[in-house]
Amino acid sequence: MATYIIRRLFWLIPVLLVVSGVTFTLMHMAPGGPWDRDPSARQVDPNTQRMLNDYYGLDKPLWRQYMAYVIGDTNSKGEFICGVVCGNLGPSYRMRGLTVQQILFKPPSGKTIWESRFGYSMRLGFMALSFAILVGLPVGIISALKQNTVFDYVSLLIATIGVSVPNFVIAIIFIVIFSSWLHWVPIVPRSWADTTAWLMPGLILGFGTLSRIARLTRASMLEVMRQDYVRTARAKGLAERLVIVRHMLRNSLIPVVTVLGPALAFLVTGSFIIEQMFGFPGMGRQYVTAISQRDYSMIMGTTLFFAILVALANLTVDIVYVFLDPRIRLND
Amino acid sequence: MANILTVEGLETQFKTQDGTVHAVNGVSFVLKEGETLGIVGESGCGKSVTMMSMMRLIPMPPGKVVAGLALFQGRDLLSMSDAEVRSVRGSQITFIFQDPMTSFNPVLTIGRQLAEPAEIHLNMTKKQAYDRAAEMLALVGIPKPKDRLDDFPHQFSGGMRQRAMIAMSLVCTPQILIADEPTTALDVTIQAQIVELVKGLRDKLGMAIIWITHDLGIIAGLADRVGVMYAGYIIEEAAVKDLYREPAHPYTIGLLGSLPRLDETSNRRLTSIDGLPPVLMAKPTYCPFAPRCRYAYERCWKENPALVTIDTNHRTACWIDTKTGRPR
């Protein structure tokens, strides 16, 4: 097991190289650059632009910029600055005086890491995921046990909507209903310290995943209910509750766990739009801003961080498998 | 010997999208203490469904037991409460199923699954139940049983899994063991071992057995009495020797004719029964075997024959006396 995990972690290196290469290429292919301003505003004068390019190394050929980002390069003063391999994500091009790490992970003074942009996004993602699991699983299980009843039809209908309608559309509908009409929650919360402010973005973000989990759990339970070993369990005289809890649940969870890895990734990526819509101070909104500002180092840093998150989520799923299904062995 | 189980007029139907399937159409039989009853018939004739209906193990819906009695020790299994029938299942009446690969839960250990009946029915602690499970594994001839309790089903071979399945069915020393095609999924060598094992255990423990199969060869060496099923009916029932010596129903004759025999001298061609078993979308109003029967005459197409006694302990449901070829 340990060997397997270490090997999987080593696989992260080529994955991150590809992700960074593709992102770097696309980013530089996109028109514009970090020093561009709105055409109506005062432009950065060409002299300053040249100095900035020289300072950040943007005047060098692209391959060299990429090498500089990944491995490192000498700066204009002749000092060697190590790149990503040393864990240095570089300075932000747009937020002067701050490094990418500081923007993502540094909390306001005197606060914990949970108050950083990373912390905010993680808390929102975790809230959405727990909501999705805690509601999605029971709904799926009950739907399967009460197949073809009103409960089953209604939950299946809602889950189908949740899977097929993108979360920003649901967000707009929710904002109209709960903020504009019912005035239950403010459209833009005054402070994110207030827990109720988290409800709307959290629930909306989790809704899609909840629907996916509910549908999959239902299908998987229905599949398991027909299995011979469930008949065997009944033939042994087990009470129905024990048949469900001991013989059906764990077997039906195996396919559900498979989607949890991608689901976590979906929650992270899905949060770009939701964070933007609600003005949520997390990584997702920062990422969108960085893209529109062509803040190259921010884009690279955040993308790599998301890639690591997704890879670790999938690794966790593969490990959880082993505990759910004894037939699965990880090849050392 | 006293009757331990009496089934009367059992009828089971399944509601499907295409209509109601009449799977069991009034099956009656008795089982005596310590007796082995063989139930034979081709796929879909209602052998398994009869047993499942009796123990209320068919999925409801779509299945429904619409009529009948199943008296076990004087109590009707079909009308007792869910809790009562659960207390019979797995303790006094137990099952062995066809496919040992899929009949064990893949994520639970063999020990866990074997201990379950002891825990529920004998009120044993987990420790006692696991000891009992190991004892049963030893009884069915699995070496080092204590070490195998923590194994998962996929770590057992097919034959071992079927042995473990038998062990599981014997945990509470049942009065009746229902074996639903327990050898069909196994290769011939293992089949023989399993049959020998069950025979030995029957002699040791003295339980009655209902052995469902489509293999007439296995039944010959194992059963005391045989019931032949067709289209949801028992169409012939006799002591095993009588059935093989003097089969009375044309279907039974056909079945036996399709069986190769070791003691044959001439190069007899194996015969087959023409046609297919009926699709039971309606309860037959005439003999369900008539379309495939070479003896069939007009009465067979008008009335469905009931089981009649033709000899001591020999009953058949046919309008024709197949010995003479004339109507009875």
XYZ file of C-alpha atoms in Angstrom:
660
model
C 0.000 0.000 0.000
C 2.706 2.509 1.010
C 4.686 1.669 -2.133
C 1.568 2.197 -4.183
C 0.890 5.605 -2.661
C 4.490 6.742 -3.147
C 4.420 5.581 -6.754
C 1.173 7.411 -7.367
C 2.652 10.578 -5.852
C 5.613 10.313 -8.222
C 3.148 10.104 -11.089
C 2.072 13.616 -10.086
C 5.286 14.975 -11.616
C 4.551 14.154 -15.277
C 0.889 15.097 -14.747
C 1.843 18.515 -13.412
C 4.392 19.009 -16.218
C 1.727 18.387 -18.850
C -0.851 20.542 -17.069
C 1.603 23.411 -16.653
C 2.851 23.111 -20.241
C -0.632 23.204 -21.724
C -1.746 26.054 -19.457
C 1.413 28.040 -20.171
C 0.993 27.669 -23.942
C -2.722 28.524 -23.976
C -2.196 31.446 -21.637
C 0.443 33.032 -23.869
C -1.582 32.299 -27.014
C -4.474 34.326 -25.614
C -4.303 37.932 -26.839
C -3.320 40.706 -24.432
C -0.881 40.782 -21.567
C -0.622 41.755 -17.934
C 0.116 45.437 -18.662
C -2.879 46.084 -20.913
C -5.442 48.544 -19.654
C -8.982 49.328 -20.591
C -8.690 51.325 -23.867
C -10.498 54.278 -22.297
C -8.124 54.461 -19.330
C -4.604 55.823 -19.210
C -2.183 53.296 -20.705
C 1.071 52.121 -19.191
C 3.695 53.996 -21.173
C 6.002 51.949 -23.421
C 9.085 52.701 -21.384
C 7.582 51.378 -18.179
C 6.276 48.345 -20.055
C 9.776 47.583 -21.265
C 11.136 47.865 -17.726
C 8.388 45.625 -16.356
C 8.977 43.052 -19.109
C 12.655 43.083 -18.316
C 12.020 42.791 -14.580
C 9.626 39.841 -14.917
C 11.563 38.260 -17.785
C 8.642 38.597 -20.219
C 11.037 39.755 -22.964
C 12.736 36.399 -23.055
C 11.710 33.608 -25.473
C 8.703 31.547 -24.324
C 10.615 28.302 -23.764
C 13.006 30.153 -21.514
C 10.147 31.738 -19.598
C 8.659 28.276 -19.082
C 12.001 26.883 -17.903
C 12.366 29.883 -15.634
C 8.947 29.216 -14.179
C 9.516 25.525 -13.633
C 13.232 25.327 -12.774
C 14.402 28.896 -12.330
C 16.581 31.501 -14.026
C 18.944 34.329 -13.219
C 17.222 37.677 -12.804
C 18.457 41.053 -14.094
C 20.767 41.410 -11.071
C 22.416 38.082 -11.868
C 20.918 36.173 -8.877
C 19.458 32.727 -9.494
C 15.766 32.569 -8.566
C 14.473 29.025 -8.191
C 11.067 28.188 -9.740
C 8.223 25.804 -9.012
C 10.568 22.919 -8.198
C 11.545 24.868 -5.061
C 7.901 25.563 -4.305
C 8.168 29.144 -5.547
C 5.065 30.136 -7.518
C 6.514 33.567 -8.283
C 5.262 37.108 -7.743
C 1.827 38.216 -8.891
C 2.000 40.541 -11.893
C -0.993 42.559 -10.840
C -1.005 42.658 -7.073
C 2.231 44.409 -6.407
C 4.401 43.155 -3.609
C 2.495 39.899 -3.119
C 3.594 36.426 -4.198
C 1.104 33.895 -5.563
C 1.464 31.843 -2.400
C 0.612 34.843 -0.267
C -2.473 35.636 -2.310
C -3.751 32.042 -2.134
C -2.776 30.929 1.343
C -1.941 33.924 3.539
C -4.755 34.825 5.935
C -5.357 38.401 7.120
C -3.037 39.150 10.035
C -3.997 37.394 13.235
C -6.356 34.902 11.500
C -5.991 31.194 10.725
C -5.404 29.703 7.291
C -9.163 29.115 7.044
C -9.550 32.857 6.548
C -7.273 32.825 3.475
C -8.659 32.571 -0.064
C -7.729 28.883 -0.034
C -9.440 28.430 3.322
C -12.627 30.116 2.163
C -12.827 27.923 -0.944
C -12.072 24.755 0.996
C -14.745 25.522 3.559
C -17.285 26.233 0.828
C -16.294 23.084 -1.067
C -16.384 20.959 2.065
C -19.788 22.355 2.998
C -21.130 21.604 -0.488
C -19.663 18.094 -0.481
C -21.041 17.217 2.961
C -24.436 18.554 1.947
C -24.276 16.470 -1.244
C -23.284 13.273 0.584
C -25.501 13.687 3.637
C -28.602 14.350 1.549
C -27.742 12.538 -1.694
C -26.983 9.139 -0.170
C -30.135 8.777 1.975
C -32.341 10.101 -0.832
C -30.836 7.576 -3.265
C -31.201 4.710 -0.798
C -34.796 5.517 0.118
C -35.741 6.010 -3.559
C -34.438 2.546 -4.365
C -36.206 0.935 -1.396
C -39.429 2.729 -2.311
C -39.037 2.268 -6.038
C -41.967 3.513 -8.134
C -43.577 5.443 -5.293
C -44.264 9.182 -5.136
C -41.070 9.741 -3.129
C -39.057 7.966 -5.811
C -40.616 9.898 -8.691
C -40.269 13.312 -7.016
C -36.669 12.798 -5.922
C -35.740 11.379 -9.317
C -37.298 14.398 -11.023
C -35.415 16.854 -8.792
C -32.170 14.907 -9.182
C -32.527 14.882 -12.965
C -32.969 18.657 -12.906
C -29.926 18.955 -10.654
C -27.786 16.894 -13.018
C -28.866 18.613 -16.219
C -29.227 22.288 -15.255
C -25.887 24.132 -14.803
C -25.354 25.539 -11.324
C -25.249 29.199 -12.413
C -28.787 28.860 -13.779
C -29.908 27.301 -10.507
C -28.072 30.081 -8.679
C -30.030 32.760 -10.560
C -33.329 31.006 -9.867
C -32.461 30.655 -6.178
C -31.388 34.295 -5.906
C -34.632 35.426 -7.517
C -36.781 33.242 -5.266
C -35.027 33.455 -1.910
C -33.433 36.901 -2.114
C -35.647 39.012 -4.367
C -39.055 37.577 -3.577
C -38.854 36.051 -0.129
C -36.043 38.240 1.290
C -34.766 35.316 3.343
C -31.126 36.016 2.550
C -29.497 39.160 1.187
C -28.394 39.050 -2.463
C -24.889 40.177 -1.534
C -24.043 39.327 2.066
C -22.555 42.104 4.201
C -20.004 39.856 5.792
C -18.884 36.292 5.205
C -18.367 35.916 8.936
C -22.121 35.442 9.070
C -22.752 31.709 8.594
C -26.171 32.145 6.978
C -24.464 33.945 4.093
C -22.746 30.656 3.192
C -25.970 28.734 2.801
C -26.935 29.888 -0.688
C -23.580 29.387 -2.432
C -22.917 26.189 -0.478
C -26.259 24.566 -1.253
C -26.231 25.616 -4.901
C -22.679 24.391 -5.349
C -23.533 21.049 -3.755
C -26.829 20.568 -5.563
C -25.387 19.149 -8.786
C -23.180 16.682 -6.947
C -26.056 15.794 -4.629
C -28.182 14.925 -7.653
C -25.434 12.824 -9.206
C -24.891 10.946 -5.928
C -28.630 10.393 -5.393
C -29.158 9.010 -8.904
C -26.123 6.794 -8.749
C -26.934 5.480 -5.267
C -30.457 4.662 -6.373
C -29.293 2.809 -9.485
C -26.621 0.996 -7.546
C -28.999 -0.020 -4.753
C -31.523 -1.348 -7.278
C -28.733 -3.375 -8.843
C -27.611 -4.770 -5.484
C -31.176 -5.583 -4.397
C -31.396 -8.108 -7.226
C -28.174 -9.869 -6.300
C -28.155 -13.496 -5.191
C -26.392 -12.710 -1.925
C -29.268 -10.475 -0.859
C -31.611 -13.428 -1.403
C -29.189 -15.559 0.607
C -29.277 -13.014 3.430
C -33.084 -13.096 3.485
C -33.072 -16.898 3.316
C -30.943 -16.887 6.463
C -33.803 -15.153 8.250
C -32.139 -11.772 8.652
C -34.426 -8.883 9.486
C -34.929 -6.469 6.597
C -33.001 -3.687 8.370
C -29.947 -5.932 8.715
C -30.236 -7.064 5.095
C -30.134 -3.429 3.988
C -27.457 -2.167 6.365
C -25.074 -5.096 6.287
C -25.601 -6.713 2.907
C -26.739 -3.966 0.556
C -25.238 -0.617 1.623
C -21.543 -1.349 1.360
C -21.892 -3.065 -1.986
C -23.950 -0.243 -3.389
C -21.479 2.395 -2.163
C -18.615 1.097 -4.315
C -19.740 2.785 -7.556
C -20.767 5.901 -5.629
C -17.276 6.364 -4.240
C -15.966 6.295 -7.803
C -17.729 9.537 -8.624
C -16.704 11.268 -5.404
C -13.192 11.981 -6.724
C -14.414 13.690 -9.891
C -17.213 15.220 -7.803
C -14.679 16.925 -5.584
C -12.961 18.246 -8.702
C -16.330 19.391 -9.965
C -16.985 21.242 -6.724
C -13.659 23.040 -7.043
C -14.125 23.985 -10.679
C -17.833 24.657 -10.228
C -16.941 27.149 -7.562
C -15.350 29.512 -10.138
C -18.782 30.584 -11.312
C -20.562 30.407 -7.981
C -17.828 32.352 -6.172
C -17.916 34.971 -8.924
C -21.723 35.256 -8.751
C -21.845 35.667 -4.996
C -18.707 37.790 -4.697
C -17.224 35.076 -2.515
C -13.632 35.814 -1.398
C -12.158 32.452 -2.416
C -9.650 30.991 -4.859
C -12.207 30.518 -7.626
C -13.074 34.171 -7.896
C -9.398 35.090 -7.632
C -8.716 32.686 -10.512
C -11.353 34.279 -12.760
C -9.963 37.726 -11.965
C -6.415 36.540 -12.662
C -7.451 35.187 -16.057
C -9.161 38.391 -17.141
C -6.141 40.416 -15.954
C -3.630 38.053 -17.654
C -1.876 37.660 -14.310
C 0.287 34.874 -15.697
C 1.885 33.631 -12.506
C -1.466 33.630 -10.664
C -3.080 31.586 -13.455
C -0.236 29.069 -13.466
C -0.067 28.786 -9.701
C -3.799 28.297 -9.197
C -4.061 25.789 -12.067
C -1.232 23.685 -10.672
C -2.776 23.789 -7.230
C -6.150 22.612 -8.589
C -4.398 19.840 -10.521
C -2.746 18.620 -7.324
C -6.104 18.720 -5.517
C -7.817 16.631 -8.194
C -4.975 14.108 -8.278
C -5.019 13.740 -4.485
C -8.817 13.366 -4.493
C -8.561 10.523 -6.999
C -5.780 8.876 -5.022
C -7.932 9.047 -1.895
C -10.805 7.390 -3.769
C -8.522 4.575 -4.915
C -7.408 3.997 -1.334
C -10.974 4.076 0.025
C -11.853 1.372 -2.524
C -9.557 -1.083 -0.810
C -11.453 -0.705 2.430
C -14.860 -1.006 0.768
C -14.164 -3.942 -1.506
C -11.833 -6.726 -0.369
C -11.525 -7.975 -3.947
C -9.538 -4.881 -4.873
C -5.812 -4.982 -4.207
C -3.485 -2.101 -4.966
C -0.539 -3.321 -7.004
C 2.666 -2.451 -5.241
C -42.811 -41.235 9.446
C -44.790 -38.073 10.101
C -45.231 -35.379 7.509
C -43.018 -32.433 8.304
C -44.135 -30.268 5.413
C -47.425 -30.264 3.525
C -47.913 -27.965 0.565
C -51.383 -27.706 -0.898
C -52.610 -25.911 -3.991
C -49.763 -23.405 -4.113
C -50.237 -20.807 -6.853
C -47.820 -18.005 -7.646
C -48.128 -15.294 -10.257
C -45.813 -12.543 -11.461
C -47.096 -9.272 -12.841
C -44.979 -8.211 -15.813
C -45.334 -5.534 -18.468
C -46.642 -8.120 -20.910
C -49.241 -9.513 -18.527
C -49.462 -11.938 -15.646
C -47.145 -14.943 -15.693
C -48.651 -17.993 -14.017
C -45.460 -19.529 -12.682
C -46.909 -22.029 -10.196
C -50.409 -23.351 -10.805
C -51.505 -25.386 -7.833
C -48.630 -27.482 -6.565
C -49.246 -29.972 -3.772
C -46.743 -32.300 -2.162
C -45.769 -33.679 1.199
C -42.373 -34.167 2.752
C -41.806 -36.719 5.466
C -39.275 -36.415 8.254
C -35.799 -37.322 7.088
C -36.968 -37.964 3.543
C -35.251 -36.713 0.411
C -37.617 -35.394 -2.217
C -36.284 -34.630 -5.666
C -37.996 -32.022 -7.810
C -37.027 -32.213 -11.479
C -38.067 -30.292 -14.539
C -36.587 -28.035 -17.190
C -35.706 -24.373 -16.720
C -38.692 -22.159 -16.035
C -41.059 -24.938 -14.993
C -41.529 -23.392 -11.548
C -39.281 -25.590 -9.382
C -37.441 -22.761 -7.674
C -40.411 -20.430 -7.585
C -42.416 -23.083 -5.720
C -39.797 -23.270 -2.970
C -39.255 -19.507 -2.899
C -42.999 -18.896 -2.672
C -43.294 -21.337 0.173
C -40.633 -19.450 2.141
C -41.990 -16.071 1.001
C -38.703 -15.221 -0.646
C -40.001 -14.171 -4.056
C -39.835 -10.425 -4.663
C -43.262 -8.965 -3.939
C -44.197 -7.100 -6.086
C -44.033 -8.248 -8.897
C -44.581 -11.742 -7.512
C -47.622 -12.836 -5.523
C -48.680 -16.072 -3.909
C -52.363 -16.118 -4.815
C -53.477 -19.387 -3.250
C -52.308 -22.339 -1.228
C -51.133 -23.612 2.108
C -47.663 -24.581 3.277
C -47.941 -26.337 6.609
C -44.656 -26.727 8.438
C -45.081 -28.507 11.774
C -48.773 -27.679 11.563
C -48.284 -23.938 11.028
C -48.957 -22.237 7.700
C -45.809 -20.511 6.442
C -47.857 -18.449 4.017
C -50.139 -16.831 6.580
C -47.821 -16.399 9.568
C -46.319 -12.999 10.416
C -43.093 -11.754 8.828
C -41.217 -12.177 12.099
C -42.450 -15.767 12.481
C -41.454 -16.770 8.963
C -38.034 -15.164 9.518
C -37.546 -17.297 12.602
C -38.155 -20.412 10.473
C -35.942 -19.317 7.598
C -32.306 -20.051 8.121
C -32.918 -22.070 11.269
C -35.498 -24.827 10.667
C -35.759 -24.562 6.906
C -32.557 -23.550 5.148
C -31.366 -23.093 1.593
C -28.428 -23.922 -0.596
C -28.431 -21.945 -3.809
C -27.286 -22.666 -7.306
C -24.402 -20.324 -7.865
C -21.889 -20.289 -5.016
C -20.026 -17.446 -6.752
C -22.832 -14.943 -6.423
C -24.682 -16.305 -3.407
C -22.085 -15.046 -0.957
C -21.731 -11.365 -0.219
C -18.375 -10.381 -1.773
C -17.486 -7.747 0.831
C -18.106 -9.778 3.994
C -15.857 -12.545 5.309
C -16.972 -16.168 5.179
C -16.925 -16.206 8.982
C -19.174 -13.164 9.232
C -21.694 -14.726 6.854
C -21.646 -18.149 8.487
C -21.972 -16.669 11.945
C -25.124 -14.737 11.078
C -27.686 -17.562 11.428
C -26.191 -18.583 14.770
C -26.343 -15.027 16.038
C -29.956 -14.436 15.043
C -31.518 -17.822 15.669
C -29.410 -19.325 18.448
C -28.745 -16.033 20.264
C -25.029 -16.740 20.294
C -22.413 -14.093 20.965
C -20.128 -13.164 18.106
C -17.358 -15.362 19.526
C -19.623 -18.408 19.953
C -21.115 -17.888 16.509
C -17.677 -17.792 14.877
C -16.711 -20.981 16.730
C -19.888 -22.579 15.478
C -19.073 -21.418 11.945
C -15.615 -23.006 12.154
C -17.162 -26.217 13.471
C -19.524 -26.288 10.474
C -16.692 -25.632 8.014
C -14.851 -28.598 9.524
C -18.008 -30.686 9.132
C -18.155 -30.022 5.384
C -14.499 -30.908 5.022
C -12.722 -27.575 4.756
C -9.193 -27.907 6.147
C -7.984 -25.462 8.833
C -11.469 -23.994 9.234
C -10.455 -21.471 11.916
C -7.948 -19.888 9.552
C -10.463 -19.645 6.751
C -13.067 -17.668 8.695
C -11.374 -14.365 7.880
C -11.174 -15.178 4.182
C -13.453 -13.473 1.707
C -15.585 -15.521 -0.691
C -13.316 -14.717 -3.654
C -10.472 -16.462 -1.856
C -12.441 -19.748 -1.926
C -12.678 -22.005 -4.967
C -16.102 -22.793 -6.435
C -16.362 -26.179 -4.755
C -15.193 -24.774 -1.418
C -17.728 -21.987 -1.679
C -20.518 -24.508 -2.188
C -19.207 -26.448 0.823
C -19.242 -23.216 2.818
C -22.796 -22.597 1.596
C -23.801 -26.037 2.887
C -22.026 -25.322 6.159
C -23.979 -22.077 6.448
C -27.262 -23.899 5.907
C -26.472 -26.397 8.665
C -25.454 -23.929 11.381
C -28.805 -24.190 13.163
C -29.327 -27.928 12.449
C -32.386 -27.504 10.233
C -35.239 -29.978 9.823
C -35.525 -29.249 6.120
C -32.750 -28.371 3.702
C -33.854 -26.974 0.352
C -31.123 -27.398 -2.238
C -31.901 -25.268 -5.279
C -29.768 -26.750 -8.082
C -26.682 -26.766 -5.860
C -24.506 -28.611 -8.352
C -25.516 -26.930 -11.604
C -22.706 -24.355 -11.529
C -20.019 -26.870 -10.602
C -17.921 -29.200 -12.713
C -18.726 -32.920 -12.637
C -16.026 -34.006 -10.178
C -17.022 -31.349 -7.683
C -20.703 -32.197 -8.305
C -20.063 -35.768 -7.205
C -18.182 -34.591 -4.111
C -20.995 -32.239 -3.129
C -23.658 -34.920 -3.601
C -21.636 -37.377 -1.492
C -21.139 -34.693 1.158
C -24.853 -33.935 1.387
C -25.701 -37.645 1.510
C -23.264 -38.147 4.362
C -24.556 -35.135 6.266
C -28.145 -36.287 5.779
C -27.328 -39.669 7.288
C -25.471 -37.993 10.149
C -27.934 -35.189 10.929
C -31.187 -36.731 9.697
C -32.728 -33.671 8.078
C -35.259 -33.870 5.260
C -34.062 -32.579 1.900
C -35.823 -31.077 -1.077
C -33.365 -31.271 -3.950
C -34.252 -29.216 -6.999
C -32.443 -30.096 -10.192
C -32.806 -30.745 -13.875
C -30.232 -33.505 -13.658
C -32.074 -36.837 -13.470
C -28.798 -38.644 -12.910
C -28.132 -36.934 -9.593
C -31.665 -37.517 -8.336
C -31.498 -41.262 -9.023
C -28.787 -41.827 -6.465
C -29.975 -39.350 -3.901
C -33.739 -39.067 -3.582
C -36.356 -41.312 -1.995
C -39.177 -39.792 -3.967
C -39.293 -37.629 -7.088
C -41.760 -35.030 -8.304
C -41.600 -34.044 -11.964
C -42.684 -30.486 -12.696
C -43.939 -29.026 -15.944
C -45.479 -25.596 -16.590
C -46.054 -24.901 -12.926
C -47.634 -28.281 -12.155
C -46.349 -31.458 -10.617
C -47.251 -33.873 -13.404
C -45.862 -37.051 -11.930
C -44.790 -38.144 -8.508
C -43.390 -41.513 -7.486
C -40.824 -43.380 -5.440
C -37.502 -42.968 -7.198
C -37.245 -46.618 -8.352
C -40.798 -46.667 -9.714
C -40.275 -43.476 -11.605
C -37.176 -44.735 -13.370
C -38.605 -48.232 -13.931
C -42.108 -47.290 -15.018
C -42.461 -43.621 -15.893
C -46.150 -42.960 -16.523
C -46.353 -39.425 -17.872
C -45.286 -38.857 -21.503
C -43.108 -35.948 -20.358
C -41.242 -38.105 -17.842
C -40.821 -40.783 -20.488
C -39.397 -38.135 -22.781
C -37.014 -36.867 -20.113
C -35.715 -40.337 -19.338
C -35.419 -41.093 -23.039
C -33.121 -38.129 -23.472
C -30.748 -39.482 -20.831
C -27.704 -41.580 -21.819
C -27.384 -44.867 -19.891
C -24.258 -46.732 -18.955
C -25.874 -50.191 -19.094
C -27.024 -49.876 -22.687
C -25.758 -52.422 -25.163
C -27.148 -51.258 -28.476
C -26.378 -47.916 -30.047
C -29.639 -46.260 -29.074
C -30.121 -42.717 -30.308
C -30.933 -40.265 -27.535
C -34.396 -38.870 -28.094
C -35.428 -35.291 -27.546
C -38.818 -33.797 -26.756
C -40.015 -31.680 -29.683
C -41.177 -28.144 -29.121
C -40.684 -25.700 -26.287
C -42.248 -25.384 -22.838
C -45.277 -23.083 -22.893
C -45.130 -19.395 -21.987
C -47.502 -19.195 -19.055
C -49.318 -15.951 -19.759
C -52.601 -17.620 -18.833
C -53.443 -20.551 -16.609
C -53.707 -23.531 -18.989
C -57.236 -24.815 -19.575
C -55.974 -27.947 -21.279
C -52.996 -30.210 -20.649
C -49.955 -27.911 -20.933
C -47.900 -30.762 -22.394
C -50.439 -31.601 -25.121
C -48.721 -29.524 -27.856
C -45.544 -31.612 -27.453
C -47.152 -34.941 -26.649
C -47.343 -37.790 -29.158
C -50.172 -39.440 -27.205
C -52.382 -36.331 -27.159
C -56.007 -36.816 -28.203
C -59.002 -34.515 -28.147
C -59.665 -34.650 -24.395
C -56.109 -33.443 -23.729
C -56.954 -30.216 -25.571
C -60.137 -29.648 -23.585
C -59.361 -30.540 -19.988
C -56.282 -30.279 -17.830
C -55.751 -33.616 -16.071
C -55.333 -33.682 -12.280
C -52.870 -35.916 -10.433
C -54.399 -39.373 -10.026
C -53.017 -42.346 -8.153
C -52.132 -45.155 -10.527
C -50.155 -47.347 -8.166
C -49.007 -47.313 -4.559
C -47.151 -44.039 -4.102
C -47.299 -43.314 -7.809
C -49.379 -40.454 -9.124
C -49.544 -38.910 -12.571
C -51.536 -36.229 -14.357
C -52.360 -37.681 -17.769
C -55.513 -38.739 -19.602
C -53.625 -41.572 -21.262
C -52.391 -44.801 -19.788
C -49.003 -44.752 -21.475
C -48.502 -48.478 -20.927
C -51.428 -49.367 -23.141
C -51.522 -46.134 -25.134
C -55.276 -45.875 -24.449
C -57.262 -43.297 -22.452
C -57.641 -44.182 -18.786
